[in-house]
């Protein structure tokens, strides 16, 4: 069942989304060659605490950290470590969540470290563009498959591959609520109808190879099969009578890319 939020609940979600976006903006400014993912994790933990919130991922199914930090071929769920030091040319995805006043917020970005390859930059920009395309489909009366198709088509149109094993989700009193929102799919496949009051976390993941993903022996880190690059970004959005609203709005760098 898909939870429809009251305006009071929506106000809490809106506030939490804005808080998380501000934290992500701070974290992004710290990313540079030479720092470790554990350093970013410590900062994230501190920033969440400062806001009177609790880290959502720490302890979730025993995940050991505040953020997921996934570098290059790592797609999602990378575990921060003092041994993972960012190098010029890497791309890093940071996925972060918090809970405050009974409601979750969830967001992810992928950021270039120093100078990255043309392919890496394109992959990041297309993943962001796919997210925008997905958000554009969040309309009253549309179906979940409209979102999925828009995201997948953007990624595939650029010559990349959507990650099929992980999906976006509803969010609210639970971190992962119904509906599940795949990042690919044919148009007009139905799925749940979108209604005012729904809050969704859309999170396209794109990669450079077409093979199924793998999970590393740590039980968490998801990687591409051939070590090709992957990117991931996520926004929380609310659907109201006035339309779609991005709750985790952040200023992305000016450079953008368009889907075909
Ligand atoms: Mg999520």
PDB file of C-alpha atoms and ligand atoms in Angstrom:
ATOM      1  CA  UNK A   1       0.000   0.000   0.000  1.00  0.00           C
ATOM      2  CA  UNK A   2       1.263   3.470  -0.822  1.00  0.00           C
ATOM      3  CA  UNK A   3       1.097   5.897   2.084  1.00  0.00           C
ATOM      4  CA  UNK A   4      -0.429   9.263   1.257  1.00  0.00           C
ATOM      5  CA  UNK A   5       0.947  12.000   3.490  1.00  0.00           C
ATOM      6  CA  UNK A   6      -1.099  14.627   5.287  1.00  0.00           C
ATOM      7  CA  UNK A   7      -0.050  18.254   4.894  1.00  0.00           C
ATOM      8  CA  UNK A   8       1.419  18.116   8.414  1.00  0.00           C
ATOM      9  CA  UNK A   9       3.501  15.070   7.540  1.00  0.00           C
ATOM     10  CA  UNK A  10       4.488  16.701   4.276  1.00  0.00           C
ATOM     11  CA  UNK A  11       5.776  19.728   6.211  1.00  0.00           C
ATOM     12  CA  UNK A  12       8.099  17.486   8.258  1.00  0.00           C
ATOM     13  CA  UNK A  13       9.304  15.681   5.123  1.00  0.00           C
ATOM     14  CA  UNK A  14       9.921  19.026   3.420  1.00  0.00           C
ATOM     15  CA  UNK A  15      11.966  20.276   6.356  1.00  0.00           C
ATOM     16  CA  UNK A  16      13.976  17.055   6.558  1.00  0.00           C
ATOM     17  CA  UNK A  17      14.605  17.096   2.810  1.00  0.00           C
ATOM     18  CA  UNK A  18      15.918  20.655   2.964  1.00  0.00           C
ATOM     19  CA  UNK A  19      18.158  19.801   5.923  1.00  0.00           C
ATOM     20  CA  UNK A  20      19.591  16.785   4.127  1.00  0.00           C
ATOM     21  CA  UNK A  21      20.204  18.762   0.933  1.00  0.00           C
ATOM     22  CA  UNK A  22      22.139  21.385   2.913  1.00  0.00           C
ATOM     23  CA  UNK A  23      24.247  18.624   4.486  1.00  0.00           C
ATOM     24  CA  UNK A  24      24.944  17.102   1.076  1.00  0.00           C
ATOM     25  CA  UNK A  25      26.013  20.487  -0.234  1.00  0.00           C
ATOM     26  CA  UNK A  26      28.496  20.808   2.653  1.00  0.00           C
ATOM     27  CA  UNK A  27      29.788  17.278   2.058  1.00  0.00           C
ATOM     28  CA  UNK A  28      30.236  17.891  -1.635  1.00  0.00           C
ATOM     29  CA  UNK A  29      32.441  20.901  -0.934  1.00  0.00           C
ATOM     30  CA  UNK A  30      34.832  18.632   1.018  1.00  0.00           C
ATOM     31  CA  UNK A  31      35.417  16.211  -1.857  1.00  0.00           C
ATOM     32  CA  UNK A  32      38.937  16.447  -3.249  1.00  0.00           C
ATOM     33  CA  UNK A  33      41.896  14.192  -3.971  1.00  0.00           C
ATOM     34  CA  UNK A  34      43.629  12.932  -0.816  1.00  0.00           C
ATOM     35  CA  UNK A  35      40.700  12.656   1.569  1.00  0.00           C
ATOM     36  CA  UNK A  36      39.314   9.313   2.724  1.00  0.00           C
ATOM     37  CA  UNK A  37      35.722   8.178   2.600  1.00  0.00           C
ATOM     38  CA  UNK A  38      35.864   7.699   6.389  1.00  0.00           C
ATOM     39  CA  UNK A  39      36.653  11.431   6.699  1.00  0.00           C
ATOM     40  CA  UNK A  40      33.491  12.240   4.715  1.00  0.00           C
ATOM     41  CA  UNK A  41      31.544   9.807   6.865  1.00  0.00           C
ATOM     42  CA  UNK A  42      32.690  11.530  10.065  1.00  0.00           C
ATOM     43  CA  UNK A  43      31.692  14.939   8.728  1.00  0.00           C
ATOM     44  CA  UNK A  44      28.304  13.597   7.668  1.00  0.00           C
ATOM     45  CA  UNK A  45      27.687  12.104  11.120  1.00  0.00           C
ATOM     46  CA  UNK A  46      28.565  15.410  12.777  1.00  0.00           C
ATOM     47  CA  UNK A  47      26.365  17.474  10.434  1.00  0.00           C
ATOM     48  CA  UNK A  48      23.371  15.184  10.967  1.00  0.00           C
ATOM     49  CA  UNK A  49      23.812  15.340  14.740  1.00  0.00           C
ATOM     50  CA  UNK A  50      24.059  19.133  14.634  1.00  0.00           C
ATOM     51  CA  UNK A  51      20.628  19.226  12.993  1.00  0.00           C
ATOM     52  CA  UNK A  52      19.009  17.189  15.728  1.00  0.00           C
ATOM     53  CA  UNK A  53      18.561  14.233  13.395  1.00  0.00           C
ATOM     54  CA  UNK A  54      19.706  10.615  13.403  1.00  0.00           C
ATOM     55  CA  UNK A  55      21.649   8.926  10.602  1.00  0.00           C
ATOM     56  CA  UNK A  56      19.222   6.638   8.800  1.00  0.00           C
ATOM     57  CA  UNK A  57      21.611   4.128   7.284  1.00  0.00           C
ATOM     58  CA  UNK A  58      23.775   3.383  10.319  1.00  0.00           C
ATOM     59  CA  UNK A  59      22.496   0.130  11.727  1.00  0.00           C
ATOM     60  CA  UNK A  60      19.996  -0.322   8.914  1.00  0.00           C
ATOM     61  CA  UNK A  61      20.297  -4.073   8.329  1.00  0.00           C
ATOM     62  CA  UNK A  62      23.588  -3.634  10.227  1.00  0.00           C
ATOM     63  CA  UNK A  63      25.144  -1.184   7.736  1.00  0.00           C
ATOM     64  CA  UNK A  64      28.121   0.184   9.697  1.00  0.00           C
ATOM     65  CA  UNK A  65      28.306   3.835   8.584  1.00  0.00           C
ATOM     66  CA  UNK A  66      26.433   7.120   8.109  1.00  0.00           C
ATOM     67  CA  UNK A  67      26.965   7.409   4.357  1.00  0.00           C
ATOM     68  CA  UNK A  68      27.380   4.967   1.529  1.00  0.00           C
ATOM     69  CA  UNK A  69      30.502   6.014  -0.386  1.00  0.00           C
ATOM     70  CA  UNK A  70      30.905   4.246  -3.724  1.00  0.00           C
ATOM     71  CA  UNK A  71      33.911   4.954  -5.923  1.00  0.00           C
ATOM     72  CA  UNK A  72      34.225   4.344  -9.700  1.00  0.00           C
ATOM     73  CA  UNK A  73      33.009   0.774 -10.426  1.00  0.00           C
ATOM     74  CA  UNK A  74      31.192   0.688  -7.101  1.00  0.00           C
ATOM     75  CA  UNK A  75      27.534   1.415  -7.771  1.00  0.00           C
ATOM     76  CA  UNK A  76      25.965   1.702  -4.320  1.00  0.00           C
ATOM     77  CA  UNK A  77      26.402   0.705  -0.651  1.00  0.00           C
ATOM     78  CA  UNK A  78      30.169   1.236  -0.464  1.00  0.00           C
ATOM     79  CA  UNK A  79      31.390   1.234   3.145  1.00  0.00           C
ATOM     80  CA  UNK A  80      33.464   4.292   4.149  1.00  0.00           C
ATOM     81  CA  UNK A  81      37.021   3.491   5.198  1.00  0.00           C
ATOM     82  CA  UNK A  82      40.209   5.296   6.164  1.00  0.00           C
ATOM     83  CA  UNK A  83      41.874   3.103   3.542  1.00  0.00           C
ATOM     84  CA  UNK A  84      39.758   4.429   0.694  1.00  0.00           C
ATOM     85  CA  UNK A  85      41.468   7.654  -0.316  1.00  0.00           C
ATOM     86  CA  UNK A  86      40.087   9.684  -3.226  1.00  0.00           C
ATOM     87  CA  UNK A  87      42.375  10.167  -6.195  1.00  0.00           C
ATOM     88  CA  UNK A  88      42.302  12.662  -9.035  1.00  0.00           C
ATOM     89  CA  UNK A  89      40.082  11.203 -11.770  1.00  0.00           C
ATOM     90  CA  UNK A  90      37.819   9.170  -9.466  1.00  0.00           C
ATOM     91  CA  UNK A  91      34.080   9.600  -9.315  1.00  0.00           C
ATOM     92  CA  UNK A  92      32.382   9.136  -5.960  1.00  0.00           C
ATOM     93  CA  UNK A  93      28.753   8.576  -5.136  1.00  0.00           C
ATOM     94  CA  UNK A  94      27.523   9.588  -1.718  1.00  0.00           C
ATOM     95  CA  UNK A  95      24.180   8.265  -0.552  1.00  0.00           C
ATOM     96  CA  UNK A  96      22.914   9.594   2.771  1.00  0.00           C
ATOM     97  CA  UNK A  97      19.757   9.433   4.840  1.00  0.00           C
ATOM     98  CA  UNK A  98      18.443  10.852   8.090  1.00  0.00           C
ATOM     99  CA  UNK A  99      15.410  10.578  10.318  1.00  0.00           C
ATOM    100  CA  UNK A 100      13.924  13.371  12.410  1.00  0.00           C
ATOM    101  CA  UNK A 101      10.491  13.795  13.977  1.00  0.00           C
ATOM    102  CA  UNK A 102       9.504  10.355  12.754  1.00  0.00           C
ATOM    103  CA  UNK A 103      10.194  10.874   9.059  1.00  0.00           C
ATOM    104  CA  UNK A 104      13.060   9.894   6.788  1.00  0.00           C
ATOM    105  CA  UNK A 105      14.996  11.802   4.152  1.00  0.00           C
ATOM    106  CA  UNK A 106      17.193  10.116   1.538  1.00  0.00           C
ATOM    107  CA  UNK A 107      19.432  11.563  -1.174  1.00  0.00           C
ATOM    108  CA  UNK A 108      22.450  10.716  -3.344  1.00  0.00           C
ATOM    109  CA  UNK A 109      24.903  12.520  -5.601  1.00  0.00           C
ATOM    110  CA  UNK A 110      27.849  11.463  -7.747  1.00  0.00           C
ATOM    111  CA  UNK A 111      30.743  13.892  -7.883  1.00  0.00           C
ATOM    112  CA  UNK A 112      33.921  14.035  -9.993  1.00  0.00           C
ATOM    113  CA  UNK A 113      37.181  14.166  -8.024  1.00  0.00           C
ATOM    114  CA  UNK A 114      39.562  16.592  -9.701  1.00  0.00           C
ATOM    115  CA  UNK A 115      39.801  16.060 -13.456  1.00  0.00           C
ATOM    116  CA  UNK A 116      37.828  13.068 -14.689  1.00  0.00           C
ATOM    117  CA  UNK A 117      37.535  11.384 -18.082  1.00  0.00           C
ATOM    118  CA  UNK A 118      35.025  12.570 -20.650  1.00  0.00           C
ATOM    119  CA  UNK A 119      33.133   9.297 -20.229  1.00  0.00           C
ATOM    120  CA  UNK A 120      32.930   9.714 -16.450  1.00  0.00           C
ATOM    121  CA  UNK A 121      31.624  13.259 -16.779  1.00  0.00           C
ATOM    122  CA  UNK A 122      29.052  12.186 -19.341  1.00  0.00           C
ATOM    123  CA  UNK A 123      27.911   9.295 -17.136  1.00  0.00           C
ATOM    124  CA  UNK A 124      27.343  11.612 -14.166  1.00  0.00           C
ATOM    125  CA  UNK A 125      25.504  14.223 -16.232  1.00  0.00           C
ATOM    126  CA  UNK A 126      23.280  11.655 -17.915  1.00  0.00           C
ATOM    127  CA  UNK A 127      22.368  10.132 -14.556  1.00  0.00           C
ATOM    128  CA  UNK A 128      21.326  13.603 -13.375  1.00  0.00           C
ATOM    129  CA  UNK A 129      19.396  14.176 -16.597  1.00  0.00           C
ATOM    130  CA  UNK A 130      17.651  10.812 -16.154  1.00  0.00           C
ATOM    131  CA  UNK A 131      16.638  11.888 -12.652  1.00  0.00           C
ATOM    132  CA  UNK A 132      15.166  15.112 -14.064  1.00  0.00           C
ATOM    133  CA  UNK A 133      13.279  13.123 -16.690  1.00  0.00           C
ATOM    134  CA  UNK A 134      11.899  10.851 -14.007  1.00  0.00           C
ATOM    135  CA  UNK A 135      10.842  13.814 -11.865  1.00  0.00           C
ATOM    136  CA  UNK A 136       9.015  15.295 -14.879  1.00  0.00           C
ATOM    137  CA  UNK A 137       6.832  12.192 -14.951  1.00  0.00           C
ATOM    138  CA  UNK A 138       5.725  12.593 -11.338  1.00  0.00           C
ATOM    139  CA  UNK A 139       2.244  13.864 -12.119  1.00  0.00           C
ATOM    140  CA  UNK A 140      -1.177  13.095 -10.738  1.00  0.00           C
ATOM    141  CA  UNK A 141      -2.681  10.259 -12.793  1.00  0.00           C
ATOM    142  CA  UNK A 142       0.638   9.033 -14.221  1.00  0.00           C
ATOM    143  CA  UNK A 143       1.846   5.536 -13.362  1.00  0.00           C
ATOM    144  CA  UNK A 144       5.075   4.318 -11.820  1.00  0.00           C
ATOM    145  CA  UNK A 145       6.052   2.804 -15.178  1.00  0.00           C
ATOM    146  CA  UNK A 146       6.018   6.292 -16.723  1.00  0.00           C
ATOM    147  CA  UNK A 147       8.809   7.297 -14.333  1.00  0.00           C
ATOM    148  CA  UNK A 148      10.757   4.072 -14.920  1.00  0.00           C
ATOM    149  CA  UNK A 149      10.543   4.323 -18.674  1.00  0.00           C
ATOM    150  CA  UNK A 150      11.655   7.966 -18.741  1.00  0.00           C
ATOM    151  CA  UNK A 151      14.690   7.225 -16.574  1.00  0.00           C
ATOM    152  CA  UNK A 152      15.727   4.116 -18.493  1.00  0.00           C
ATOM    153  CA  UNK A 153      15.270   5.683 -21.897  1.00  0.00           C
ATOM    154  CA  UNK A 154      17.491   8.622 -20.993  1.00  0.00           C
ATOM    155  CA  UNK A 155      20.276   6.343 -19.751  1.00  0.00           C
ATOM    156  CA  UNK A 156      20.047   3.952 -22.691  1.00  0.00           C
ATOM    157  CA  UNK A 157      19.761   6.799 -25.191  1.00  0.00           C
ATOM    158  CA  UNK A 158      23.217   7.937 -24.084  1.00  0.00           C
ATOM    159  CA  UNK A 159      24.703   4.468 -24.585  1.00  0.00           C
ATOM    160  CA  UNK A 160      24.780   3.529 -20.893  1.00  0.00           C
ATOM    161  CA  UNK A 161      22.869   0.852 -18.971  1.00  0.00           C
ATOM    162  CA  UNK A 162      20.419   1.344 -16.118  1.00  0.00           C
ATOM    163  CA  UNK A 163      21.054  -0.754 -13.020  1.00  0.00           C
ATOM    164  CA  UNK A 164      18.126  -3.156 -12.854  1.00  0.00           C
ATOM    165  CA  UNK A 165      18.758  -4.742  -9.478  1.00  0.00           C
ATOM    166  CA  UNK A 166      18.003  -1.621  -7.388  1.00  0.00           C
ATOM    167  CA  UNK A 167      15.109   0.785  -7.540  1.00  0.00           C
ATOM    168  CA  UNK A 168      13.664   4.006  -6.196  1.00  0.00           C
ATOM    169  CA  UNK A 169      10.974   3.856  -3.531  1.00  0.00           C
ATOM    170  CA  UNK A 170       8.348   5.613  -1.531  1.00  0.00           C
ATOM    171  CA  UNK A 171       9.610   7.287   1.648  1.00  0.00           C
ATOM    172  CA  UNK A 172       8.043   8.585   4.843  1.00  0.00           C
ATOM    173  CA  UNK A 173       7.784   6.895   8.229  1.00  0.00           C
ATOM    174  CA  UNK A 174       9.841   4.102   6.660  1.00  0.00           C
ATOM    175  CA  UNK A 175      13.028   4.558   4.685  1.00  0.00           C
ATOM    176  CA  UNK A 176      11.747   2.265   1.953  1.00  0.00           C
ATOM    177  CA  UNK A 177       8.013   2.332   1.344  1.00  0.00           C
ATOM    178  CA  UNK A 178       5.864   1.287  -1.597  1.00  0.00           C
ATOM    179  CA  UNK A 179       5.976   1.687  -4.517  1.00  0.00           C
ATOM    180  CA  UNK A 180       9.219   0.284  -5.860  1.00  0.00           C
ATOM    181  CA  UNK A 181      10.328   2.439  -8.811  1.00  0.00           C
ATOM    182  CA  UNK A 182      12.603   0.589 -11.258  1.00  0.00           C
ATOM    183  CA  UNK A 183      15.081   2.582 -13.335  1.00  0.00           C
ATOM    184  CA  UNK A 184      14.064   1.017 -16.645  1.00  0.00           C
ATOM    185  CA  UNK A 185      11.053  -0.407 -18.397  1.00  0.00           C
ATOM    186  CA  UNK A 186       8.763  -0.231 -21.376  1.00  0.00           C
ATOM    187  CA  UNK A 187       6.249   2.617 -21.613  1.00  0.00           C
ATOM    188  CA  UNK A 188       2.621   2.200 -20.534  1.00  0.00           C
ATOM    189  CA  UNK A 189       3.237  -0.786 -18.299  1.00  0.00           C
ATOM    190  CA  UNK A 190       0.902   0.461 -15.607  1.00  0.00           C
ATOM    191  CA  UNK A 191       1.981   0.177 -12.010  1.00  0.00           C
ATOM    192  CA  UNK A 192       0.612   2.229  -9.166  1.00  0.00           C
ATOM    193  CA  UNK A 193      -1.162   5.440 -10.082  1.00  0.00           C
ATOM    194  CA  UNK A 194       0.443   8.598  -8.720  1.00  0.00           C
ATOM    195  CA  UNK A 195      -1.695  10.632  -6.373  1.00  0.00           C
ATOM    196  CA  UNK A 196      -1.343  13.865  -4.432  1.00  0.00           C
ATOM    197  CA  UNK A 197       0.321  13.240  -1.068  1.00  0.00           C
ATOM    198  CA  UNK A 198       2.832  10.674  -2.305  1.00  0.00           C
ATOM    199  CA  UNK A 199       6.495  11.177  -1.484  1.00  0.00           C
ATOM    200  CA  UNK A 200       8.968   9.263  -3.623  1.00  0.00           C
ATOM    201  CA  UNK A 201      12.725   8.823  -3.717  1.00  0.00           C
ATOM    202  CA  UNK A 202      13.836   8.492  -7.339  1.00  0.00           C
ATOM    203  CA  UNK A 203      17.357   7.147  -7.702  1.00  0.00           C
ATOM    204  CA  UNK A 204      18.676   6.334 -11.162  1.00  0.00           C
ATOM    205  CA  UNK A 205      21.886   4.324 -11.327  1.00  0.00           C
ATOM    206  CA  UNK A 206      23.719   4.098 -14.644  1.00  0.00           C
ATOM    207  CA  UNK A 207      26.745   2.060 -15.672  1.00  0.00           C
ATOM    208  CA  UNK A 208      28.963   1.491 -18.647  1.00  0.00           C
ATOM    209  CA  UNK A 209      28.476  -2.272 -18.910  1.00  0.00           C
ATOM    210  CA  UNK A 210      25.360  -4.318 -19.543  1.00  0.00           C
ATOM    211  CA  UNK A 211      26.006  -7.266 -17.232  1.00  0.00           C
ATOM    212  CA  UNK A 212      24.257  -8.002 -13.917  1.00  0.00           C
ATOM    213  CA  UNK A 213      25.845  -6.325 -10.891  1.00  0.00           C
ATOM    214  CA  UNK A 214      27.864  -8.151  -8.245  1.00  0.00           C
ATOM    215  CA  UNK A 215      28.029  -7.792  -4.488  1.00  0.00           C
ATOM    216  CA  UNK A 216      31.495  -7.814  -2.931  1.00  0.00           C
ATOM    217  CA  UNK A 217      32.449 -10.216  -0.107  1.00  0.00           C
ATOM    218  CA  UNK A 218      31.795  -7.440   2.475  1.00  0.00           C
ATOM    219  CA  UNK A 219      28.125  -8.181   1.797  1.00  0.00           C
ATOM    220  CA  UNK A 220      27.359  -4.571   0.923  1.00  0.00           C
ATOM    221  CA  UNK A 221      29.393  -2.982  -1.853  1.00  0.00           C
ATOM    222  CA  UNK A 222      27.648  -3.396  -5.201  1.00  0.00           C
ATOM    223  CA  UNK A 223      29.993  -3.253  -8.202  1.00  0.00           C
ATOM    224  CA  UNK A 224      29.772  -3.495 -11.965  1.00  0.00           C
ATOM    225  CA  UNK A 225      30.661  -6.900 -13.385  1.00  0.00           C
ATOM    226  CA  UNK A 226      33.539  -5.676 -15.573  1.00  0.00           C
ATOM    227  CA  UNK A 227      34.704  -2.798 -13.353  1.00  0.00           C
ATOM    228  CA  UNK A 228      33.138  -0.243 -15.677  1.00  0.00           C
ATOM    229  CA  UNK A 229      32.116   3.063 -14.089  1.00  0.00           C
ATOM    230  CA  UNK A 230      28.777   3.655 -12.402  1.00  0.00           C
ATOM    231  CA  UNK A 231      26.925   6.779 -11.240  1.00  0.00           C
ATOM    232  CA  UNK A 232      23.955   7.248  -8.907  1.00  0.00           C
ATOM    233  CA  UNK A 233      21.842  10.227  -7.907  1.00  0.00           C
ATOM    234  CA  UNK A 234      18.706  10.544  -5.871  1.00  0.00           C
ATOM    235  CA  UNK A 235      16.112  13.137  -4.994  1.00  0.00           C
ATOM    236  CA  UNK A 236      13.084  12.965  -2.737  1.00  0.00           C
ATOM    237  CA  UNK A 237      10.038  14.444  -4.402  1.00  0.00           C
ATOM    238  CA  UNK A 238       6.542  15.192  -3.185  1.00  0.00           C
ATOM    239  CA  UNK A 239       3.455  15.163  -5.357  1.00  0.00           C
ATOM    240  CA  UNK A 240       0.837  17.711  -4.324  1.00  0.00           C
ATOM    241  CA  UNK A 241      -2.212  19.230  -5.987  1.00  0.00           C
ATOM    242  CA  UNK A 242       0.158  21.954  -7.213  1.00  0.00           C
ATOM    243  CA  UNK A 243       2.473  19.464  -8.940  1.00  0.00           C
ATOM    244  CA  UNK A 244       5.821  17.897  -8.138  1.00  0.00           C
ATOM    245  CA  UNK A 245       8.175  19.442  -5.624  1.00  0.00           C
ATOM    246  CA  UNK A 246      11.815  18.413  -5.123  1.00  0.00           C
ATOM    247  CA  UNK A 247      12.360  18.179  -1.363  1.00  0.00           C
ATOM    248  CA  UNK A 248      16.137  17.708  -1.544  1.00  0.00           C
ATOM    249  CA  UNK A 249      16.881  20.608  -3.848  1.00  0.00           C
ATOM    250  CA  UNK A 250      20.582  21.308  -4.219  1.00  0.00           C
ATOM    251  CA  UNK A 251      22.520  23.579  -6.507  1.00  0.00           C
ATOM    252  CA  UNK A 252      24.178  21.297  -9.012  1.00  0.00           C
ATOM    253  CA  UNK A 253      27.174  22.631 -10.903  1.00  0.00           C
ATOM    254  CA  UNK A 254      26.055  24.531 -14.001  1.00  0.00           C
ATOM    255  CA  UNK A 255      27.088  21.907 -16.507  1.00  0.00           C
ATOM    256  CA  UNK A 256      24.168  19.733 -17.563  1.00  0.00           C
ATOM    257  CA  UNK A 257      23.454  17.193 -20.254  1.00  0.00           C
ATOM    258  CA  UNK A 258      20.249  16.462 -22.055  1.00  0.00           C
ATOM    259  CA  UNK A 259      18.654  13.122 -22.731  1.00  0.00           C
ATOM    260  CA  UNK A 260      18.116  12.205 -26.365  1.00  0.00           C
TER     261      UNK A 260
HETATM  262 MG1  LIG B   1      17.026   5.617  -1.565  1.00  0.00          MG
END
